[in-house]
GROMACS .gro file of C-alpha atoms in nm:
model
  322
    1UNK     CA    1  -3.064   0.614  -1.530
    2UNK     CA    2  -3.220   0.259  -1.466
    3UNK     CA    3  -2.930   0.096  -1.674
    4UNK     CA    4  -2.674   0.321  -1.467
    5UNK     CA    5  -2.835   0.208  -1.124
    6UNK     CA    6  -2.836  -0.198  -1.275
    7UNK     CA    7  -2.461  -0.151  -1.364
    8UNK     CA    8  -2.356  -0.033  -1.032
    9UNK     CA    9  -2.519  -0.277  -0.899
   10UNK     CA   10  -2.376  -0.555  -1.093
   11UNK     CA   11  -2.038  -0.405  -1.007
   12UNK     CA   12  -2.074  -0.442  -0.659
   13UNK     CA   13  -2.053  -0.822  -0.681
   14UNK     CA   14  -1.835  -0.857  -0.913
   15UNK     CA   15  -1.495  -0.812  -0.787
   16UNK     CA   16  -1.308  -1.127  -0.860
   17UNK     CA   17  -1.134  -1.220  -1.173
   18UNK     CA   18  -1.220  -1.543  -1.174
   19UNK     CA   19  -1.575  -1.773  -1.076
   20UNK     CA   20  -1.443  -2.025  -0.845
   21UNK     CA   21  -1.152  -2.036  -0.577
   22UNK     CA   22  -0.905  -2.394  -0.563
   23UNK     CA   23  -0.815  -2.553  -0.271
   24UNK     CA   24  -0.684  -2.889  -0.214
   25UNK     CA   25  -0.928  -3.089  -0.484
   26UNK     CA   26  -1.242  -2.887  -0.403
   27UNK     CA   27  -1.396  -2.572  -0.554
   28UNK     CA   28  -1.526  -2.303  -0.372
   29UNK     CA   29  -1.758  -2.032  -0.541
   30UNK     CA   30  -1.633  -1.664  -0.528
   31UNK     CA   31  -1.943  -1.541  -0.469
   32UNK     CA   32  -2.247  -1.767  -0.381
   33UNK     CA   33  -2.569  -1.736  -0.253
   34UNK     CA   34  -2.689  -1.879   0.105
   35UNK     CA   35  -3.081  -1.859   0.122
   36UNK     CA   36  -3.152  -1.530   0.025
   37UNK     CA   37  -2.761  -1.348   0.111
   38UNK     CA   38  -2.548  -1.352  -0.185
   39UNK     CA   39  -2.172  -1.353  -0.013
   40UNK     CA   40  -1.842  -1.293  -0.145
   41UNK     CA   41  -1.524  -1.529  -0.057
   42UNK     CA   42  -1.281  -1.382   0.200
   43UNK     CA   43  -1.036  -1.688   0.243
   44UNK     CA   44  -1.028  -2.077   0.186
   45UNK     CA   45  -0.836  -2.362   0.302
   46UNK     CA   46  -0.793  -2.718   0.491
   47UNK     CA   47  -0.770  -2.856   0.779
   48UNK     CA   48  -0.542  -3.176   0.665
   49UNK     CA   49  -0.730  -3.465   0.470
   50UNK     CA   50  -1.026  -3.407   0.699
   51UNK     CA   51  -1.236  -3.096   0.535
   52UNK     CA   52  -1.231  -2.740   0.366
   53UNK     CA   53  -1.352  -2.440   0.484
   54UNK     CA   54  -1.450  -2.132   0.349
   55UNK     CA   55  -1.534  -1.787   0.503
   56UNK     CA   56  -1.810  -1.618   0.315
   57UNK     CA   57  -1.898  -1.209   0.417
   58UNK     CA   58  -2.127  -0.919   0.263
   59UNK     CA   59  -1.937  -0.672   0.100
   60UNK     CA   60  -1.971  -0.384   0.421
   61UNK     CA   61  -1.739  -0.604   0.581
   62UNK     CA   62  -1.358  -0.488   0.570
   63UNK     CA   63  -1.036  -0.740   0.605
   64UNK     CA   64  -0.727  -0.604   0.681
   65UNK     CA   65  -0.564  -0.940   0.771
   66UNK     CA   66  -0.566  -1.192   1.035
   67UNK     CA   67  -0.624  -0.971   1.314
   68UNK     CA   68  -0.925  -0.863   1.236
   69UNK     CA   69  -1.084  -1.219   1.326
   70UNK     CA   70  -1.224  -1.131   1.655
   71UNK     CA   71  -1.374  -0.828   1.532
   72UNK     CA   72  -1.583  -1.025   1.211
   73UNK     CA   73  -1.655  -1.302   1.470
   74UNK     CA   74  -1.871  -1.005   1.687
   75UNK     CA   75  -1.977  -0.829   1.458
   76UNK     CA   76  -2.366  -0.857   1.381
   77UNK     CA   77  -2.404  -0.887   0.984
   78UNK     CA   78  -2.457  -1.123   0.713
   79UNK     CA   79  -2.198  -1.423   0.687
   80UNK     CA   80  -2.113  -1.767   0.638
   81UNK     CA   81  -1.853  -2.060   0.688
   82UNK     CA   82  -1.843  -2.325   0.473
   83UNK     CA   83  -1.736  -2.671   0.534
   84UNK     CA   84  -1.676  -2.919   0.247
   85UNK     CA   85  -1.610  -3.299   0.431
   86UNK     CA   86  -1.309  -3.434   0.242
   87UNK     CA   87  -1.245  -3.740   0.442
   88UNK     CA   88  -1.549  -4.024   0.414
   89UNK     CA   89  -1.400  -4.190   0.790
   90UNK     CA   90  -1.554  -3.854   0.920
   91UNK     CA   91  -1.884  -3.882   1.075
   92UNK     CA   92  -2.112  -3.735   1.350
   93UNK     CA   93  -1.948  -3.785   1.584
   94UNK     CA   94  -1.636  -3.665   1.513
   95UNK     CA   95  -1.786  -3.327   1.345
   96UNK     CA   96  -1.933  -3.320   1.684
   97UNK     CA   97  -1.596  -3.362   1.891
   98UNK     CA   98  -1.405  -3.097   1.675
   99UNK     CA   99  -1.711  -2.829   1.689
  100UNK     CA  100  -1.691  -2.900   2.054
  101UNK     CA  101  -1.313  -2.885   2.127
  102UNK     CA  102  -1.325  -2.577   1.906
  103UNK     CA  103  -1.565  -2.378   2.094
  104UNK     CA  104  -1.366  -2.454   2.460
  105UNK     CA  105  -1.072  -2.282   2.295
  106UNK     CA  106  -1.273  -2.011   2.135
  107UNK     CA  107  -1.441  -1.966   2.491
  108UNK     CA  108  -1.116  -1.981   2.693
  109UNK     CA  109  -1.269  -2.254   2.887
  110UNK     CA  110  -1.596  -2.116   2.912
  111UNK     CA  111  -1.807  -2.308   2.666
  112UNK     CA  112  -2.060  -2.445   2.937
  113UNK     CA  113  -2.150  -2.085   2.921
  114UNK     CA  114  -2.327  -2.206   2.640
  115UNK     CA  115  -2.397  -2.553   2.680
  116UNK     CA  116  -2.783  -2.561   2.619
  117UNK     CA  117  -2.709  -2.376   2.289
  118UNK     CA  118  -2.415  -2.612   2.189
  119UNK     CA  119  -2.665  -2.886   2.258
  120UNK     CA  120  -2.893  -2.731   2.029
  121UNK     CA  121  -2.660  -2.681   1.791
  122UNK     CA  122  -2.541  -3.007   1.789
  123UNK     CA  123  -2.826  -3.197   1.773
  124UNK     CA  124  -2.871  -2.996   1.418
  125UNK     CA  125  -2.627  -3.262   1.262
  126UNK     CA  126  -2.741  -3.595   1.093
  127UNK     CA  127  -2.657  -3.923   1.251
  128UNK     CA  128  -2.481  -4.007   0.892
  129UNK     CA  129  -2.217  -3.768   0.708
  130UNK     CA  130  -2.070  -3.871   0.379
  131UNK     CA  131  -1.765  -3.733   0.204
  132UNK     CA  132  -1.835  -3.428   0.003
  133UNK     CA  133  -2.102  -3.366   0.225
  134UNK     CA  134  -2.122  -2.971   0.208
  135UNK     CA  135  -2.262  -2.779   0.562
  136UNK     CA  136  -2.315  -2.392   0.509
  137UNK     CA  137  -2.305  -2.218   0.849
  138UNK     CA  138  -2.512  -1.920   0.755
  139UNK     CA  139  -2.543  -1.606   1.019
  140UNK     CA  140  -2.823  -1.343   0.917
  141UNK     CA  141  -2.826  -1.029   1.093
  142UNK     CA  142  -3.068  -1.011   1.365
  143UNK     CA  143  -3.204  -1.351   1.287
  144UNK     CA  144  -2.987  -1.597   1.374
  145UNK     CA  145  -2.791  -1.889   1.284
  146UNK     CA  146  -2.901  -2.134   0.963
  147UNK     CA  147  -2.752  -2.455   0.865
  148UNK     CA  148  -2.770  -2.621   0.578
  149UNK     CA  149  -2.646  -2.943   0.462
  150UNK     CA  150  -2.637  -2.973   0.032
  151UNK     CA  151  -2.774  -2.628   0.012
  152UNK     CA  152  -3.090  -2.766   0.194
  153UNK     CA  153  -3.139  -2.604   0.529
  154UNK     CA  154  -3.185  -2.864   0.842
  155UNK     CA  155  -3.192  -2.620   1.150
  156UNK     CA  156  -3.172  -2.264   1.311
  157UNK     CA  157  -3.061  -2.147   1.618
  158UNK     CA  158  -3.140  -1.751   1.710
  159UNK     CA  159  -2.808  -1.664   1.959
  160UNK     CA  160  -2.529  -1.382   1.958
  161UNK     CA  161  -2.304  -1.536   2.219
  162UNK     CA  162  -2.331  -1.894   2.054
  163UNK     CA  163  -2.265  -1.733   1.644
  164UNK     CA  164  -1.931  -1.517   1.815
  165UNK     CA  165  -1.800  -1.826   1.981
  166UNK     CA  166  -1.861  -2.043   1.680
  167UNK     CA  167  -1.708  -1.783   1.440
  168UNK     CA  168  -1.388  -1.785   1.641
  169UNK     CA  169  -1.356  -2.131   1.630
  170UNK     CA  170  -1.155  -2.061   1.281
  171UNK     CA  171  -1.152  -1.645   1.345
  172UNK     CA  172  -1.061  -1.619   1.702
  173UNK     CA  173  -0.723  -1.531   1.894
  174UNK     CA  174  -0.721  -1.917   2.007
  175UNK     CA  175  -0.838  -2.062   1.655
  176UNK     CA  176  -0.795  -2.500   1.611
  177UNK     CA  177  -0.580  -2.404   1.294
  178UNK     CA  178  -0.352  -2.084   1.251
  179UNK     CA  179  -0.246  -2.125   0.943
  180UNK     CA  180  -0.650  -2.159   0.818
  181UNK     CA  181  -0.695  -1.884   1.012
  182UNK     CA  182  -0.444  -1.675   0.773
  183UNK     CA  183  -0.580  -1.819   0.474
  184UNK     CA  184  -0.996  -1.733   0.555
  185UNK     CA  185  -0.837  -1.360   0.695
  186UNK     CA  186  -0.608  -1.302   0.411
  187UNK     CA  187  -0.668  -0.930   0.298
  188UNK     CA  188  -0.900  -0.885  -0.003
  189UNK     CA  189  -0.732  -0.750  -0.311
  190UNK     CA  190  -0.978  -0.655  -0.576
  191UNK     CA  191  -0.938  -0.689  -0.922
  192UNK     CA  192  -0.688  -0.380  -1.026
  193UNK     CA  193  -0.924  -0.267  -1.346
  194UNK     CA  194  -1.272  -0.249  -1.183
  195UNK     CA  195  -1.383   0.029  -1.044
  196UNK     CA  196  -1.439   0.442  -1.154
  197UNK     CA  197  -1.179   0.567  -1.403
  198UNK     CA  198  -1.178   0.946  -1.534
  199UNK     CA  199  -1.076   0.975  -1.918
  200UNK     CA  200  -0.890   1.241  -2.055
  201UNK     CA  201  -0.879   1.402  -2.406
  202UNK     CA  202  -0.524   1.226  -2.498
  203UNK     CA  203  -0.466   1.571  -2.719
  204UNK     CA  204  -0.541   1.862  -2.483
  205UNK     CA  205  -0.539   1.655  -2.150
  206UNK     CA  206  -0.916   1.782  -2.014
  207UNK     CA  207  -1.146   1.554  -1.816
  208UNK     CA  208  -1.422   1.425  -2.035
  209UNK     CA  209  -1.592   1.144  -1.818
  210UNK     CA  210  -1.610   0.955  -1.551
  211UNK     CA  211  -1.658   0.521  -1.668
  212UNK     CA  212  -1.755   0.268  -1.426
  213UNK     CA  213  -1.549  -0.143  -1.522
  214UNK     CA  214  -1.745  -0.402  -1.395
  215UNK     CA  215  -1.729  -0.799  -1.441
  216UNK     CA  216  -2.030  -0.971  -1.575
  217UNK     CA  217  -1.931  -1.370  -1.645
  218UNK     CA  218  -1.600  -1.306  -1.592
  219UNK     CA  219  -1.559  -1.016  -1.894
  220UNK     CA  220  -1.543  -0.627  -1.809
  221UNK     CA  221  -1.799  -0.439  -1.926
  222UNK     CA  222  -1.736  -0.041  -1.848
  223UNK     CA  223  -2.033   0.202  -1.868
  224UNK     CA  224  -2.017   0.569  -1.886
  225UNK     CA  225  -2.125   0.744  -1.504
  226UNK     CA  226  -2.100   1.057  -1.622
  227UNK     CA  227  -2.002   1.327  -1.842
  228UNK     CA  228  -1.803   1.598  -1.696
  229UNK     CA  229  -1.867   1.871  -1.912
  230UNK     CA  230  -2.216   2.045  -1.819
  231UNK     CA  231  -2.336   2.089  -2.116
  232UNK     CA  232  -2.331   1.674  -2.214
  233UNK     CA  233  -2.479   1.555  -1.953
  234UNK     CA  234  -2.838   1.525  -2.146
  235UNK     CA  235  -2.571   1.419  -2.456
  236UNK     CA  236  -2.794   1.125  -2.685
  237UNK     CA  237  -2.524   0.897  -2.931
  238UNK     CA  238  -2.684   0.986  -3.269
  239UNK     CA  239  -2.424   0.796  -3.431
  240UNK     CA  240  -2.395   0.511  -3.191
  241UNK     CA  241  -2.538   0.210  -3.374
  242UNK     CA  242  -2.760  -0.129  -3.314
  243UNK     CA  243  -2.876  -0.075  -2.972
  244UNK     CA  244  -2.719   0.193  -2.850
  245UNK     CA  245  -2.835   0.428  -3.125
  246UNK     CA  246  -3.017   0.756  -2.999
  247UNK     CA  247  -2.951   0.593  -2.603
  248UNK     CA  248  -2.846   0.869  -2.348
  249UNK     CA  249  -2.455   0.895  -2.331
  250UNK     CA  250  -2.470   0.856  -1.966
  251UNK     CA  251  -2.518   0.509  -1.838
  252UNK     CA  252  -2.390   0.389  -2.222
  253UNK     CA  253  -2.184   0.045  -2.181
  254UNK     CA  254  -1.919   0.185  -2.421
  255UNK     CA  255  -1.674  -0.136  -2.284
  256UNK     CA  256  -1.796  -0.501  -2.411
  257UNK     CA  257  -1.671  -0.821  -2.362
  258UNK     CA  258  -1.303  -0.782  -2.223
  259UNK     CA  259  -1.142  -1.091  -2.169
  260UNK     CA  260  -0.893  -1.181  -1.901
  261UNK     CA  261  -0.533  -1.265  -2.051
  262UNK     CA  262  -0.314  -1.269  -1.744
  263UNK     CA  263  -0.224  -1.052  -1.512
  264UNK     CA  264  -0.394  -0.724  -1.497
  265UNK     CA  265  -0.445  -0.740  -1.893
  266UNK     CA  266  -0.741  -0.764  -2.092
  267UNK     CA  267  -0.827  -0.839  -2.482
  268UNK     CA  268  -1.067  -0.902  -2.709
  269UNK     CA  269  -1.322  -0.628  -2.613
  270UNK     CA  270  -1.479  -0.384  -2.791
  271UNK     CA  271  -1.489  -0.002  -2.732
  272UNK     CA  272  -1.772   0.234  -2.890
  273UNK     CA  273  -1.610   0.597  -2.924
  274UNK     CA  274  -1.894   0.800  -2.873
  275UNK     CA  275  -1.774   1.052  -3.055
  276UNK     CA  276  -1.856   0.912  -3.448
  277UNK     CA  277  -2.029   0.589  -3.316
  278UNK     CA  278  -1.746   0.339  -3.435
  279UNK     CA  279  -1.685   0.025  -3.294
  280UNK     CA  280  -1.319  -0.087  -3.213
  281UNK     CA  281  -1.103  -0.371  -3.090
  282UNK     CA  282  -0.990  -0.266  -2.713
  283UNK     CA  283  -0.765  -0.394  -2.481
  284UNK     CA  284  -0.663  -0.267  -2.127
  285UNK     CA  285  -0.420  -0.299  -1.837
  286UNK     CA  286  -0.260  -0.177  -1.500
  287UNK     CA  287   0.079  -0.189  -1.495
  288UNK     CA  288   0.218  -0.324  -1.127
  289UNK     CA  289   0.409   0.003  -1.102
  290UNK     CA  290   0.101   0.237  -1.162
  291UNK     CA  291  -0.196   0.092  -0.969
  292UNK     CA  292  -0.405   0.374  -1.054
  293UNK     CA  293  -0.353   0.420  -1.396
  294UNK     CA  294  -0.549   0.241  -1.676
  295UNK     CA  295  -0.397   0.182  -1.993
  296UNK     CA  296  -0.665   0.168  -2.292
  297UNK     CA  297  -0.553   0.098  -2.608
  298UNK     CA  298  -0.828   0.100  -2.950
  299UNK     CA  299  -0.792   0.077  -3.288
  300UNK     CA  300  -0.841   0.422  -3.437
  301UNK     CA  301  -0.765   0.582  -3.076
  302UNK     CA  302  -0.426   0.716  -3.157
  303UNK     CA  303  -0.238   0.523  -2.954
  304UNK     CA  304  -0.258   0.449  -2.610
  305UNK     CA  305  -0.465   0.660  -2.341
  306UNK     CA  306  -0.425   0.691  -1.993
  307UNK     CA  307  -0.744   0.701  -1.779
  308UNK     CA  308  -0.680   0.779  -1.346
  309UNK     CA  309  -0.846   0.598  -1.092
  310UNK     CA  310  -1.140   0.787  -0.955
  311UNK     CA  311  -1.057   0.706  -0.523
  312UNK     CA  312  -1.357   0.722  -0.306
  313UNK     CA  313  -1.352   0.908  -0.060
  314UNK     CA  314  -1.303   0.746   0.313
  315UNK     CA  315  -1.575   0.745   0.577
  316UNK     CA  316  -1.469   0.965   0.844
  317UNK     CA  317  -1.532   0.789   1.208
  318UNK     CA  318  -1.643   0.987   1.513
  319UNK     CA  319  -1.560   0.875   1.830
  320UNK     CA  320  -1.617   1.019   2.180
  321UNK     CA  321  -1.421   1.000   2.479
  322UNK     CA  322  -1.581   0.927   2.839
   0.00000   0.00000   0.00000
């Protein structure tokens, strides 16, 4: 059960195919850690030669596109903007001029609302700023905004008003760049294999598990959840060797070491059928026309199987009218 609960876990941040994100020369990490919040990237991009940015969330947060800006700006939970200088005739005082032009037009005007904070904020900036220089904007819930320049954190400043404004200086219905808007908003699409797929008996067609895909260094790994047929649930793989001999069959990483070859397609891996214990070359896909179908092909499986996307089920919302 441990092993199960450290899987799931390991699934959960480990959505993207691939460890960093492109954009103009610069690199931004898929998922990266900002004191003690591990984020995810939504959306990158640049503002002309001048710097990158990149929009960093927890995974509770849902993007549906662009027009959900103003509602991540509000809400209250974990998140970050990056900002990688790209051009070295940027300094101070011009990070200072666009942060403050920014947050007039994310204000509507309104920004000496919040002048002793923008003061405050301000004032969090070195007198010198180099090219490459990275600044994480870092919002904890409940705590505040951190800043940190080269991963080493130079100020805080503990306001709601102040981190909504700021947010929709990029996020906002007024943003300084609309097209970096898109590109930090752009909806999330997950890798297609990861997640819960139920396998089938590819002779009779009955359910016999439920396996969890996850991405550990950029391979799929795919552990079994659980065993639909009552009586296996306690099952133990007697013939399962190194390792995973005599090991529970629930919570068994029966996927190893997938590789991504393009697309949706992956090779190289290694299947355990737990069945007679053998281990077997694997590879497995998602074709574009059948997003919730898995193909997984092994040698000594009989040809290829078809496994169906377990869908979890949505959150119903409540509301109540006044």
């Amino acid at each position: 059960m441990k092993k199960l609960l450290f899987l799931s876990v390991i699934f959960l941040i480990s959505f993207n195919l691939s460890a960093q994100t492109k954009v103009g020369e610069l690199y931004f990490n898929d998922i990266d850690t900002f004191e003690d919040k591990e984020l995810v990237l939504n959306g990158a991009g640049q503002r002309g030669n001048l710097y990158a940015v990149g929009l960093y969330l927890n995974l509770d947060i849902e993007i549906n596109g662009p027009e959900d800006g103003v509602l991540v700006s509000e809400k209250n939970a974990d998140m970050a903007i990056t900002i990688k200088v790209t051009d070295g005739s940027v300094g101070c005082t011009e990070i200072r001029e666009l942060l403050r032009g920014g947050l007039e037009r994310a204000t509507d005007g309104n920004s000496y609302l919040l002048e002793n904070e923008i003061r405050d904020f301000l004032a969090i900036f070195p007198s010198e700023i180099n090219k490459y220089d990275i600044f994480d904007i870092l919002y904890k819930k409940d705590q505040g905004i951190f800043v940190l320049q080269n991963n080493k954190l130079i100020g805080k400043l503990n306001d709601m008003e102040f981190k909504k404004a700021f947010f929709k200086i990029w996020l906002g219905d007024n943003p300084i760049d609309v097209e970096l808007k898109q590109e930090l908003l752009k909806a999330y699409k997950p890798n297609p294999v990861l997640g819960k797929w139920k396998t089938y008996d590819k002779e009779t067609g009955v359910g016999i598990s439920i396996v969890q895909l996850y991405m550990i260094d950029k391979k799929v790994f795919g552990s079994i959840q659980q065993m639909l047929r009552q009586s296996e649930r306690d099952a133990v793989c007697y013939k399962c060797q190194g390792q995973d001999k005599n090991q529970n069959v629930e919570g068994l990483v029966i996927i190893k070491n997938l590789k991504h070859k393009d697309g949706s397609k992956f090779v190289d891996g290694f299947f355990t059928n737990i069945n007679d214990g053998s281990v077997n070359n694997l590879q497995i896909w998602v074709d574009e026309d059948q997003p919730d179908i898995l193909k997984v092909k092994y040698r000594g499986g009989g040809g290829t199987h078809e496994w169906k996307r377990v869908k979890e089920p949505k959150k119903e919302v409540y509301t109540t009218k006044f």
